Short mmCIF file of C-alpha atoms and ligand atoms in Angstrom, two decimals:
data_model
loop_
_atom_site.label_atom_id
_atom_site.label_comp_id
_atom_site.label_asym_id
_atom_site.label_seq_id
_atom_site.Cartn_x
_atom_site.Cartn_y
_atom_site.Cartn_z
CA MET A 1 117.94 106.33 117.66
CA SER A 2 120.47 103.43 117.08
CA ALA A 3 121.34 103.45 113.51
CA LEU A 4 121.53 100.05 112.86
CA ASP A 5 118.57 97.49 114.36
CA LEU A 6 121.48 94.52 114.64
CA VAL A 7 124.74 94.57 114.87
CA VAL A 8 126.28 90.81 114.47
CA ILE A 9 129.77 90.11 116.43
CA GLY A 10 131.08 87.18 114.47
CA SER A 11 131.36 85.94 110.75
CA GLY A 12 130.82 81.78 111.03
CA VAL A 13 127.80 80.15 109.92
CA SER A 14 125.63 81.46 112.81
CA GLY A 15 126.67 84.97 112.63
CA LEU A 16 126.49 85.30 108.78
CA SER A 17 123.30 83.16 108.32
CA ALA A 18 121.72 85.83 110.74
CA ALA A 19 122.97 88.97 109.17
CA VAL A 20 121.52 87.57 105.86
CA ARG A 21 117.95 86.74 107.04
CA ALA A 22 117.58 89.92 108.84
CA ALA A 23 118.70 92.02 105.73
CA SER A 24 116.88 90.24 103.38
CA ALA A 25 113.74 88.70 104.75
CA HIS A 26 113.23 91.21 107.46
CA ARG A 27 114.79 94.47 105.66
CA LEU A 28 116.44 95.11 109.02
CA ARG A 29 119.61 97.32 108.92
CA VAL A 30 122.69 94.90 109.95
CA GLY A 31 126.19 95.99 110.66
CA VAL A 32 128.55 92.74 110.95
CA ILE A 33 132.14 93.24 113.14
CA THR A 34 134.56 90.33 112.67
CA LYS A 35 137.96 89.93 114.32
CA GLY A 36 139.66 88.75 110.88
CA GLN A 37 138.45 88.58 107.65
CA LEU A 38 135.14 87.42 107.21
CA HIS A 39 135.67 84.22 106.08
CA GLN A 40 138.36 83.76 108.57
CA THR A 41 135.95 81.83 111.07
CA THR A 42 135.85 77.88 112.46
CA THR A 43 133.32 77.51 110.37
CA ARG A 44 135.54 77.53 107.19
CA TRP A 45 137.42 74.84 109.02
CA ALA A 46 134.03 72.41 109.82
CA GLN A 47 135.19 69.00 107.41
CA GLY A 48 132.26 66.53 108.06
CA GLY A 49 129.17 68.08 107.68
CA VAL A 50 125.95 69.06 108.40
CA ALA A 51 123.25 66.62 109.98
CA ALA A 52 120.07 67.02 108.85
CA VAL A 53 117.47 64.73 107.87
CA LEU A 54 116.17 65.90 104.26
CA GLY A 55 113.49 62.82 103.71
CA GLY A 56 112.71 61.25 100.65
CA THR A 57 111.16 57.91 99.72
CA ASP A 58 112.96 54.96 101.07
CA ASP A 59 114.62 56.75 103.78
CA PRO A 60 114.76 55.06 106.71
CA ASP A 61 116.09 58.37 108.94
CA SER A 62 113.75 60.50 110.79
CA THR A 63 113.89 63.98 112.92
CA ASP A 64 112.88 61.39 115.64
CA LEU A 65 116.14 59.74 115.28
CA HIS A 66 117.96 62.54 114.92
CA LEU A 67 116.62 63.68 118.17
CA ALA A 68 116.95 60.23 120.11
CA ASP A 69 120.87 60.48 118.44
CA THR A 70 121.27 64.12 119.72
CA LEU A 71 119.99 63.23 123.34
CA SER A 72 121.79 60.03 123.61
CA ALA A 73 124.95 62.11 122.77
CA GLY A 74 124.23 64.93 125.50
CA ALA A 75 124.33 62.43 127.98
CA GLY A 76 121.07 63.58 130.01
CA LEU A 77 121.60 67.49 129.63
CA CYS A 78 120.36 68.02 126.12
CA ASP A 79 116.92 70.57 126.26
CA LEU A 80 114.57 68.86 124.51
CA ASP A 81 112.66 71.21 123.00
CA ALA A 82 115.76 73.27 121.75
CA VAL A 83 116.61 70.04 119.97
CA ARG A 84 113.26 69.70 118.29
CA VAL A 85 113.96 72.76 117.09
CA LEU A 86 117.28 71.77 115.81
CA VAL A 87 116.43 68.81 114.01
CA ASP A 88 112.84 70.03 112.97
CA GLU A 89 113.81 73.38 111.59
CA GLY A 90 117.52 72.40 109.89
CA PRO A 91 116.27 71.09 106.84
CA VAL A 92 114.64 74.47 105.71
CA ARG A 93 117.92 76.17 106.82
CA VAL A 94 119.95 73.77 104.69
CA SER A 95 117.50 74.87 101.91
CA ASP A 96 117.70 78.05 102.48
CA LEU A 97 121.63 77.62 101.82
CA ILE A 98 121.21 76.04 98.75
CA ALA A 99 119.20 78.40 97.69
CA MET A 100 121.85 81.26 98.61
CA GLY A 101 124.35 79.24 96.47
CA ALA A 102 125.81 76.60 98.57
CA ILE A 103 126.37 73.44 96.64
CA PHE A 104 126.51 70.10 98.81
CA ASP A 105 127.25 66.84 96.96
CA ARG A 106 125.46 64.44 95.02
CA ASP A 107 125.35 61.00 93.45
CA HIS A 108 124.82 60.81 89.94
CA GLU A 109 121.07 60.57 90.45
CA GLY A 110 121.15 64.02 91.19
CA ASP A 111 120.15 62.75 95.39
CA TYR A 112 122.27 64.30 98.20
CA LEU A 113 125.15 62.01 99.42
CA LYS A 114 125.09 61.38 103.19
CA ALA A 115 127.35 60.28 105.40
CA ARG A 116 127.76 58.62 108.90
CA GLU A 117 129.93 59.84 111.89
CA GLY A 118 129.88 58.78 115.40
CA GLY A 119 126.65 58.96 117.57
CA HIS A 120 124.44 58.92 114.42
CA SER A 121 122.32 55.89 113.88
CA GLU A 122 121.58 56.60 110.19
CA ALA A 123 123.62 58.36 107.17
CA ARG A 124 122.94 61.41 107.20
CA ILE A 125 125.28 63.74 107.16
CA LEU A 126 125.32 66.24 104.04
CA HIS A 127 128.56 67.14 102.87
CA ALA A 128 130.21 69.61 100.13
CA ARG A 129 133.58 68.99 98.13
CA GLY A 130 133.89 65.58 100.06
CA ASP A 131 135.21 67.18 102.99
CA ALA A 132 134.96 71.12 102.88
CA THR A 133 131.76 71.71 103.78
CA GLY A 134 132.72 74.50 105.81
CA ALA A 135 134.47 75.79 103.46
CA GLU A 136 131.65 75.92 101.21
CA ILE A 137 129.10 77.46 103.34
CA GLU A 138 131.10 80.08 104.38
CA ARG A 139 131.62 81.03 100.87
CA ALA A 140 128.00 80.89 100.32
CA LEU A 141 127.31 83.10 103.06
CA VAL A 142 129.76 85.76 102.72
CA VAL A 143 128.97 86.37 98.90
CA ALA A 144 125.37 86.57 100.70
CA VAL A 145 126.44 89.18 103.03
CA HIS A 146 128.14 91.57 100.94
CA ASP A 147 124.79 91.86 98.68
CA THR A 148 123.02 92.48 101.89
CA ALA A 149 124.54 94.01 105.04
CA ALA A 150 124.64 97.66 105.56
CA SER A 151 127.85 97.70 107.24
CA LEU A 152 130.75 95.26 107.08
CA VAL A 153 133.77 95.69 109.51
CA GLU A 154 136.59 93.42 109.92
CA HIS A 155 139.65 93.08 111.44
CA ALA A 156 137.63 94.68 114.43
CA PHE A 157 138.45 93.52 117.88
CA ALA A 158 135.55 93.57 120.16
CA ASP A 159 136.18 94.67 123.16
CA SER A 160 133.09 95.44 125.60
CA LEU A 161 129.63 95.19 124.92
CA LEU A 162 127.94 98.67 125.30
CA MET A 163 125.20 98.84 128.59
CA GLU A 164 122.96 101.32 128.76
CA ASN A 165 120.43 100.96 132.26
CA GLY A 166 121.07 96.75 131.91
CA ARG A 167 120.10 96.88 127.71
CA CYS A 168 122.77 95.94 125.39
CA VAL A 169 122.69 98.70 122.84
CA GLY A 170 125.57 98.28 120.95
CA VAL A 171 129.81 96.79 121.24
CA ARG A 172 133.05 98.64 121.34
CA TYR A 173 135.80 97.68 119.21
CA GLN A 174 139.09 98.21 118.32
CA ASP A 175 140.60 98.58 114.71
CA THR A 176 144.25 96.94 113.55
CA ASP A 177 145.29 100.96 114.66
CA GLY A 178 144.12 100.52 118.02
CA THR A 179 141.50 102.91 117.14
CA MET A 180 138.36 102.48 119.53
CA HIS A 181 135.08 102.78 118.00
CA GLU A 182 131.44 101.86 118.86
CA MET A 183 128.57 100.34 116.84
CA GLU A 184 125.09 101.18 118.28
CA ALA A 185 122.16 99.23 117.35
CA ALA A 186 118.73 98.26 119.09
CA ASN A 187 119.77 94.74 119.33
CA VAL A 188 123.36 92.50 119.37
CA LEU A 189 123.98 89.07 118.32
CA LEU A 190 126.63 87.25 119.38
CA ALA A 191 128.08 84.89 117.00
CA ALA A 192 131.45 84.88 117.93
CA GLY A 193 132.23 81.04 117.96
CA GLY A 194 134.08 78.96 121.31
CA ALA A 195 137.49 78.68 122.70
CA GLY A 196 139.89 76.08 121.47
CA GLN A 197 142.51 78.16 121.93
CA LEU A 198 142.29 77.24 125.75
CA TYR A 199 144.40 74.34 125.19
CA SER A 200 147.54 73.19 123.58
CA VAL A 201 146.33 71.29 120.88
CA THR A 202 143.20 72.38 119.45
CA THR A 203 141.53 72.06 115.73
CA ASN A 204 140.38 75.47 116.23
CA PRO A 205 142.23 78.75 114.69
CA VAL A 206 144.21 81.20 116.42
CA GLU A 207 141.09 83.45 116.38
CA ALA A 208 139.07 81.44 118.89
CA THR A 209 139.82 82.90 122.20
CA GLY A 210 136.38 83.22 123.75
CA ASP A 211 136.21 86.79 123.70
CA GLY A 212 132.42 86.50 123.01
CA ILE A 213 131.53 84.47 126.27
CA ALA A 214 134.11 86.25 128.12
CA MET A 215 132.42 89.29 127.02
CA ALA A 216 128.76 88.96 127.98
CA LEU A 217 130.16 87.41 131.16
CA ALA A 218 131.64 90.59 132.19
CA ALA A 219 128.66 92.49 130.92
CA GLY A 220 126.45 90.24 133.32
CA ALA A 221 125.30 87.71 131.23
CA ALA A 222 124.52 83.82 132.78
CA LEU A 223 126.55 81.39 131.44
CA GLY A 224 125.77 77.47 131.07
CA ASP A 225 127.67 74.23 130.73
CA VAL A 226 131.30 75.59 130.62
CA GLU A 227 132.69 72.61 131.63
CA PHE A 228 131.91 70.63 129.01
CA VAL A 229 134.94 71.14 126.31
CA GLN A 230 135.12 69.05 123.74
CA PHE A 231 137.76 67.21 122.17
CA HIS A 232 137.75 65.64 118.42
CA PRO A 233 139.55 62.28 118.73
CA THR A 234 141.33 62.06 115.42
CA ALA A 235 143.48 65.08 114.99
CA LEU A 236 146.72 64.44 113.36
CA HIS A 237 149.34 64.42 115.49
CA HIS A 238 151.68 66.79 113.96
CA GLU A 239 153.05 70.14 115.29
CA ALA A 240 150.99 72.02 112.95
CA MET A 241 148.47 74.39 114.59
CA PRO A 242 145.93 74.48 114.25
CA ARG A 243 145.65 70.75 114.38
CA PRO A 244 144.52 69.31 110.88
CA LEU A 245 141.46 67.56 111.39
CA LEU A 246 141.06 63.77 110.29
CA SER A 247 136.91 63.91 109.88
CA GLU A 248 134.98 61.88 111.96
CA ALA A 249 133.57 60.72 108.37
CA LEU A 250 136.72 58.80 108.04
CA ARG A 251 135.28 56.41 110.57
CA GLY A 252 132.02 56.95 109.42
CA HIS A 253 133.45 55.02 105.80
CA GLY A 254 135.23 52.32 108.42
CA ALA A 255 138.24 53.58 108.90
CA LEU A 256 139.64 52.16 112.11
CA LEU A 257 141.46 53.45 115.42
CA ARG A 258 144.47 51.05 116.06
CA ASP A 259 146.74 51.48 119.35
CA THR A 260 150.73 51.32 119.71
CA ASN A 261 150.12 47.16 119.10
CA ARG A 262 147.79 48.06 115.97
CA GLU A 263 144.93 46.43 117.84
CA ARG A 264 141.44 48.26 118.21
CA PHE A 265 140.29 49.54 121.48
CA VAL A 266 137.45 50.83 121.44
CA GLU A 267 133.88 50.91 118.91
CA GLU A 268 134.95 53.92 116.26
CA LEU A 269 131.64 55.33 115.89
CA GLU A 270 130.72 55.75 119.43
CA PRO A 271 130.21 59.60 120.27
CA ARG A 272 133.33 61.84 120.55
CA ASP A 273 133.43 61.71 124.56
CA VAL A 274 133.58 58.05 124.55
CA VAL A 275 136.43 57.55 121.73
CA SER A 276 138.65 60.64 122.86
CA ARG A 277 138.19 59.20 126.79
CA ALA A 278 139.21 55.41 125.45
CA MET A 279 141.88 57.11 123.41
CA MET A 280 143.39 59.41 126.28
CA ARG A 281 143.61 56.02 128.65
CA THR A 282 145.45 54.11 126.30
CA MET A 283 147.78 56.29 125.85
CA ILE A 284 148.61 56.92 129.23
CA GLU A 285 148.74 53.08 129.73
CA GLN A 286 150.75 52.39 126.76
CA GLU A 287 152.81 55.81 127.82
CA VAL A 288 152.88 57.17 124.00
CA ASP A 289 151.58 60.68 123.11
CA HIS A 290 149.19 59.48 120.27
CA LEU A 291 147.83 56.31 118.43
CA TRP A 292 147.17 55.71 114.81
CA LEU A 293 143.54 55.88 112.72
CA ASP A 294 144.06 53.31 109.99
CA ALA A 295 142.47 54.29 106.43
CA THR A 296 144.31 52.18 104.28
CA GLU A 297 141.01 50.46 102.93
CA LEU A 298 138.90 53.23 102.00
CA GLU A 299 138.50 53.41 98.61
CA ASP A 300 138.92 56.43 96.47
CA PHE A 301 140.32 58.75 99.45
CA ALA A 302 141.88 61.42 97.62
CA VAL A 303 138.69 61.71 95.56
CA ARG A 304 136.14 61.67 98.74
CA PHE A 305 138.70 63.31 101.00
CA PRO A 306 140.59 66.07 99.10
CA THR A 307 141.13 68.54 102.14
CA ILE A 308 142.50 66.03 104.22
CA HIS A 309 144.89 64.23 101.27
CA ARG A 310 146.02 67.54 100.54
CA SER A 311 146.80 68.21 104.26
CA LEU A 312 148.58 64.56 104.94
CA GLU A 313 150.18 65.01 101.46
CA LEU A 314 152.08 68.50 102.95
CA VAL A 315 153.31 66.35 106.02
CA GLY A 316 154.50 63.15 103.61
CA LEU A 317 152.22 61.01 104.62
CA ASN A 318 149.37 58.77 102.24
CA ALA A 319 146.17 57.39 103.48
CA THR A 320 146.53 54.41 101.28
CA THR A 321 149.50 53.21 102.54
CA ASP A 322 150.40 54.98 105.58
CA LEU A 323 148.77 54.36 109.47
CA LEU A 324 148.03 57.96 110.50
CA PRO A 325 149.13 59.76 114.13
CA ILE A 326 146.33 61.12 115.84
CA ALA A 327 145.78 62.27 119.48
CA PRO A 328 142.10 64.17 120.40
CA ALA A 329 142.36 68.06 120.33
CA ALA A 330 140.21 70.65 121.75
CA HIS A 331 137.42 71.25 119.31
CA TYR A 332 134.25 72.67 120.64
CA THR A 333 132.81 74.65 123.24
CA CYS A 334 129.56 73.01 124.37
CA GLY A 335 128.87 75.61 126.71
CA GLY A 336 128.18 79.11 126.82
CA VAL A 337 125.94 82.15 127.14
CA ILE A 338 122.65 80.83 128.28
CA THR A 339 119.88 81.74 125.86
CA ASP A 340 116.17 81.06 125.27
CA LEU A 341 114.90 78.92 122.09
CA ARG A 342 115.04 82.51 120.15
CA GLY A 343 118.21 82.96 121.08
CA ALA A 344 117.59 85.69 123.92
CA THR A 345 120.06 85.70 127.13
CA THR A 346 119.51 87.11 129.89
CA LEU A 347 120.56 90.83 129.30
CA PRO A 348 118.10 92.48 127.07
CA GLY A 349 119.08 93.55 123.35
CA LEU A 350 121.52 91.06 123.47
CA TRP A 351 121.22 87.43 121.73
CA ALA A 352 123.89 84.51 120.85
CA ALA A 353 123.78 82.05 118.45
CA GLY A 354 126.09 79.26 117.49
CA GLU A 355 129.30 77.78 119.87
CA VAL A 356 129.29 81.10 121.75
CA ALA A 357 125.95 80.01 123.01
CA CYS A 358 124.21 77.39 125.25
CA SER A 359 121.36 76.95 123.30
CA GLY A 360 120.66 73.25 125.64
CA VAL A 361 121.06 71.90 122.06
CA HIS A 362 124.77 70.23 122.99
CA GLY A 363 124.10 69.20 126.42
CA ALA A 364 127.25 67.38 127.82
CA ASN A 365 128.72 66.32 124.43
CA ARG A 366 127.70 67.93 121.18
CA LEU A 367 126.62 65.08 118.28
CA ALA A 368 128.95 65.26 115.35
CA SER A 369 127.96 67.87 112.65
CA ASN A 370 125.40 69.28 114.46
CA SER A 371 127.32 72.89 115.03
CA LEU A 372 127.07 73.79 111.28
CA LEU A 373 123.53 73.27 111.77
CA GLU A 374 122.86 74.55 115.55
CA GLY A 375 124.08 78.18 113.65
CA MET A 376 122.34 78.03 110.59
CA VAL A 377 118.95 77.33 112.47
CA PHE A 378 119.69 79.49 115.83
CA GLY A 379 121.12 82.52 114.23
CA PRO A 380 117.99 83.09 112.09
CA ARG A 381 115.75 82.13 115.03
CA ALA A 382 116.89 85.19 116.85
CA VAL A 383 116.55 87.54 114.08
CA ASP A 384 113.00 86.48 113.58
CA ALA A 385 111.88 87.02 116.98
CA ILE A 386 114.05 90.49 116.95
CA ALA A 387 111.88 91.29 114.04
CA ALA A 388 108.59 90.40 115.31
CA GLY A 389 109.50 92.64 118.61
CA GLY A 390 110.82 89.95 120.70
CA ASP A 391 112.71 91.79 123.98
CA GLY A 392 114.49 89.80 126.79
CA PRO A 393 114.32 86.32 127.81
CA GLU A 394 111.40 83.41 128.16
CA ALA A 395 111.04 80.70 130.13
CA THR A 396 112.35 77.96 126.93
CA GLY A 397 115.00 76.32 125.90
CA ALA A 398 117.93 76.23 128.31
CA MET A 399 116.58 79.65 129.73
CA ARG A 400 114.42 77.38 131.70
CA THR A 401 117.58 76.38 133.94
CA VAL A 402 117.79 80.45 134.97
CA LEU A 403 113.91 81.58 135.02
CA THR A 404 112.56 78.48 135.90
CA PRO A 405 115.38 76.30 137.77
CA ASP A 406 113.49 73.49 139.07
CA ASP A 407 111.55 72.88 135.61
CA ALA A 408 112.22 68.75 135.79
CA ARG A 409 112.83 69.08 131.91
CA VAL A 410 116.89 70.03 132.57
CA ALA A 411 116.89 71.89 136.92
CA GLY A 412 119.34 74.50 136.77
CA ARG A 413 121.96 75.29 140.12
CA ARG A 414 123.25 78.47 140.36
CA LEU A 415 127.23 78.67 140.55
CA ASP A 416 129.11 81.99 141.04
CA PRO A 417 131.28 83.49 138.73
CA PRO A 418 135.36 83.12 139.78
CA SER A 419 136.02 86.74 141.89
CA ALA A 420 137.80 89.17 139.06
CA PRO A 421 140.81 88.17 138.31
CA GLN A 422 143.89 90.28 139.98
CA TRP A 423 145.65 91.22 136.68
CA GLY A 424 148.95 92.65 137.57
CA SER A 425 152.01 94.69 135.44
CA VAL A 426 154.28 92.25 134.35
CA ASP A 427 155.32 92.77 131.16
CA THR A 428 155.98 89.22 129.43
CA ASP A 429 155.58 88.44 126.06
CA PRO A 430 151.88 87.21 125.57
CA ALA A 431 152.44 84.52 123.36
CA GLU A 432 154.36 82.75 125.96
CA LEU A 433 151.49 83.74 128.48
CA ARG A 434 148.89 82.16 126.00
CA ARG A 435 151.05 78.63 125.81
CA ARG A 436 151.54 78.73 129.52
CA VAL A 437 147.85 78.90 130.11
CA GLN A 438 146.95 76.35 127.39
CA SER A 439 149.48 74.14 128.76
CA ALA A 440 148.17 74.64 132.36
CA MET A 441 144.59 73.75 130.72
CA THR A 442 145.84 71.10 129.36
CA ARG A 443 147.42 69.43 131.89
CA GLY A 444 144.72 69.65 134.26
CA ALA A 445 141.80 70.61 132.84
CA GLY A 446 141.13 68.55 129.27
CA VAL A 447 139.81 65.28 128.71
CA LEU A 448 140.25 63.63 131.91
CA ARG A 449 140.45 66.41 135.20
CA ASP A 450 139.87 65.55 139.11
CA ALA A 451 139.76 67.93 141.91
CA ALA A 452 143.85 68.19 142.49
CA SER A 453 144.52 68.83 138.52
CA LEU A 454 141.79 71.34 138.51
CA ALA A 455 142.68 73.00 141.92
CA GLU A 456 146.68 72.97 140.29
CA THR A 457 145.26 74.88 137.42
CA GLY A 458 142.99 77.07 138.92
CA GLN A 459 146.22 78.42 141.13
CA VAL A 460 148.54 78.73 137.83
CA LEU A 461 145.71 80.45 135.84
CA ASP A 462 145.24 82.80 138.99
CA ASP A 463 149.33 83.34 139.13
CA LEU A 464 149.39 83.94 135.63
CA ALA A 465 147.03 87.02 136.08
CA GLY A 466 149.04 88.29 137.73
CA ARG A 467 151.79 88.59 135.20
CA VAL A 468 149.19 89.95 132.24
CA PRO A 469 149.47 93.81 132.19
CA ALA A 470 145.77 95.32 133.52
CA MET A 471 145.41 98.29 131.36
CA ASP A 472 147.35 97.15 127.93
CA SER A 473 144.23 97.07 125.20
CA ASP A 474 146.27 95.54 122.54
CA PRO A 475 144.50 92.52 121.44
CA ALA A 476 147.39 90.43 122.43
CA TRP A 477 146.50 91.17 125.77
CA LEU A 478 142.53 91.27 125.86
CA GLU A 479 143.08 87.52 124.15
CA ILE A 480 145.15 86.35 127.13
CA ARG A 481 142.57 87.91 129.24
CA ASN A 482 139.85 86.57 128.10
CA LEU A 483 141.54 82.98 127.84
CA ILE A 484 142.60 83.09 131.85
CA THR A 485 138.88 84.71 132.15
CA LEU A 486 137.07 81.71 130.76
CA GLY A 487 139.97 78.82 132.10
CA ARG A 488 139.07 80.27 135.27
CA ALA A 489 135.31 79.30 134.69
CA VAL A 490 135.54 76.01 133.13
CA VAL A 491 137.59 75.20 135.73
CA ALA A 492 135.22 76.25 138.53
CA ALA A 493 132.45 74.71 137.24
CA ALA A 494 134.46 71.51 136.36
CA ALA A 495 135.71 71.02 139.96
CA ASN A 496 132.05 71.85 141.19
CA ARG A 497 130.77 69.37 138.98
CA LYS A 498 131.70 66.13 141.14
CA GLU A 499 130.44 63.33 138.34
CA SER A 500 131.88 62.09 134.76
CA ARG A 501 129.42 63.36 132.03
CA GLY A 502 129.91 63.75 128.89
CA ALA A 503 132.86 65.56 128.25
CA HIS A 504 133.60 65.98 131.56
CA THR A 505 135.59 63.39 132.89
CA ARG A 506 136.98 63.20 136.65
CA ASP A 507 139.01 60.11 137.46
CA ASP A 508 137.90 61.18 141.37
CA PHE A 509 134.65 61.03 140.55
CA PRO A 510 134.36 58.25 137.05
CA GLY A 511 130.48 57.53 136.92
CA SER A 512 127.46 59.87 136.57
CA SER A 513 125.42 60.75 139.17
CA ASP A 514 121.78 61.58 139.18
CA ASP A 515 122.20 64.44 141.31
CA TRP A 516 124.45 66.15 138.68
CA MET A 517 121.80 65.71 136.34
CA LEU A 518 121.40 69.50 135.69
CA ARG A 519 123.19 72.57 134.19
CA GLN A 520 125.18 74.45 136.17
CA VAL A 521 124.52 78.30 135.70
CA MET A 522 127.35 80.91 136.14
CA ALA A 523 125.96 84.42 137.09
CA SER A 524 126.38 87.05 139.43
CA ALA A 525 124.04 87.05 141.86
C1 SIN B 1 134.54 66.30 111.39
O1 SIN B 1 134.25 65.95 110.12
O2 SIN B 1 135.19 65.37 112.29
C2 SIN B 1 133.97 67.70 112.57
C3 SIN B 1 132.23 67.92 112.17
C4 SIN B 1 132.21 68.14 113.84
O3 SIN B 1 132.84 68.73 114.71
O4 SIN B 1 130.92 68.41 114.13
#
């Protein structure tokens, strides 16, 4: 008998909302392990908010419109059923969070304030403390999980999944002393976030090294959509890392994008992939490394966007008088571990939710402010399925591309994972190795790619693997191994997809092709 019913790996919105629901609604014995402190997650950095249609009289918005915007941003690769679940269940999960103590911003009449962001046809983004939505959600969830979970382990580096006869039965992790531990559970929920650290310039914290995706791949789980890495167009061009984000909500409030001649060059509220691409092309053409965000006309900037105001002050900028230097930064891993509509992966006992997962809701490009929503919807769904006795994947959602790959709702094509990297033994500085991985990925597998750049990146990653000690279990080296493993997967999937779609832009295949209206499934035969 396992001591725990569920162990959750990761403490962002998907992990903690799952853990709280498992313990409070289903009385499951839950353990949470996380790499840093509980609150130290990508969720905490999310500014813009949560896209959810709460309804109400005179509201022109509807879940159908939210669904249509999500599908359109996803450029043909979203799973319709998964998006339907997202937009329909989202408002209920927002209410759960409010009941848990999360406070969203309201106007003087008590109605929720709603912002607009790129790709949204209506203003439907709820926010908290102006531009600190993720921090507020994380705050409420951390309080709730302390009250409910049976076991919380911080500073635990998850090393591998425990597998028994093809079933996931727990996780192996090391503590800060380097001592290895095993946490066994009847079910494991991966909620370990994405891999923005694959790139030199990212809005993600240093912890975002794709450990969950790499661990699942090593255990034999199928991955999907890994070629789609979303770049946020408006990260502050500054040496701080992670790059301070200048929320898309600024453009929703009327901020403009300007080139070196102070001219506008793209419609500001296009989806992120469109804006990032236009920025990269403009930067190349004008031979500059950044462009400008003009927020000088926005009223009450410091009140509405206090977090951004403070981060600008720190670098001596004032949004009401200065143009703000910006450049795209790696922001979101659209693909990940393939799941069905309940969060089940291809491995019995292993579930996944949030950025680590490929649930089918984002397709080739995530719609702004759908990520917190995905976490709070699909984390609890996995828990409800576990409590109902669910086990193993069903042919629903993105999982159809594995179990019924010819299903017209989004067909799947199998792609072998890259062969295992040849780790070496050269004892180089891990920080330097990480920089080199990031630099190779940024040069050759970033916003713009082509066959030659991808081939070169793959070669550099292979060479760098040879400098990484195979056996060293220091977390700094484990992270590099995860980054290289995932980087090679991104490069292989991007090289194979001979078209441009969503966040994947091939200079040598600039158009989209109907032949590629499918999800690439990376799985061992
Ligand atoms: C933003 O505020 O621009 C980021 C929100 C998101 O990534 O969805």
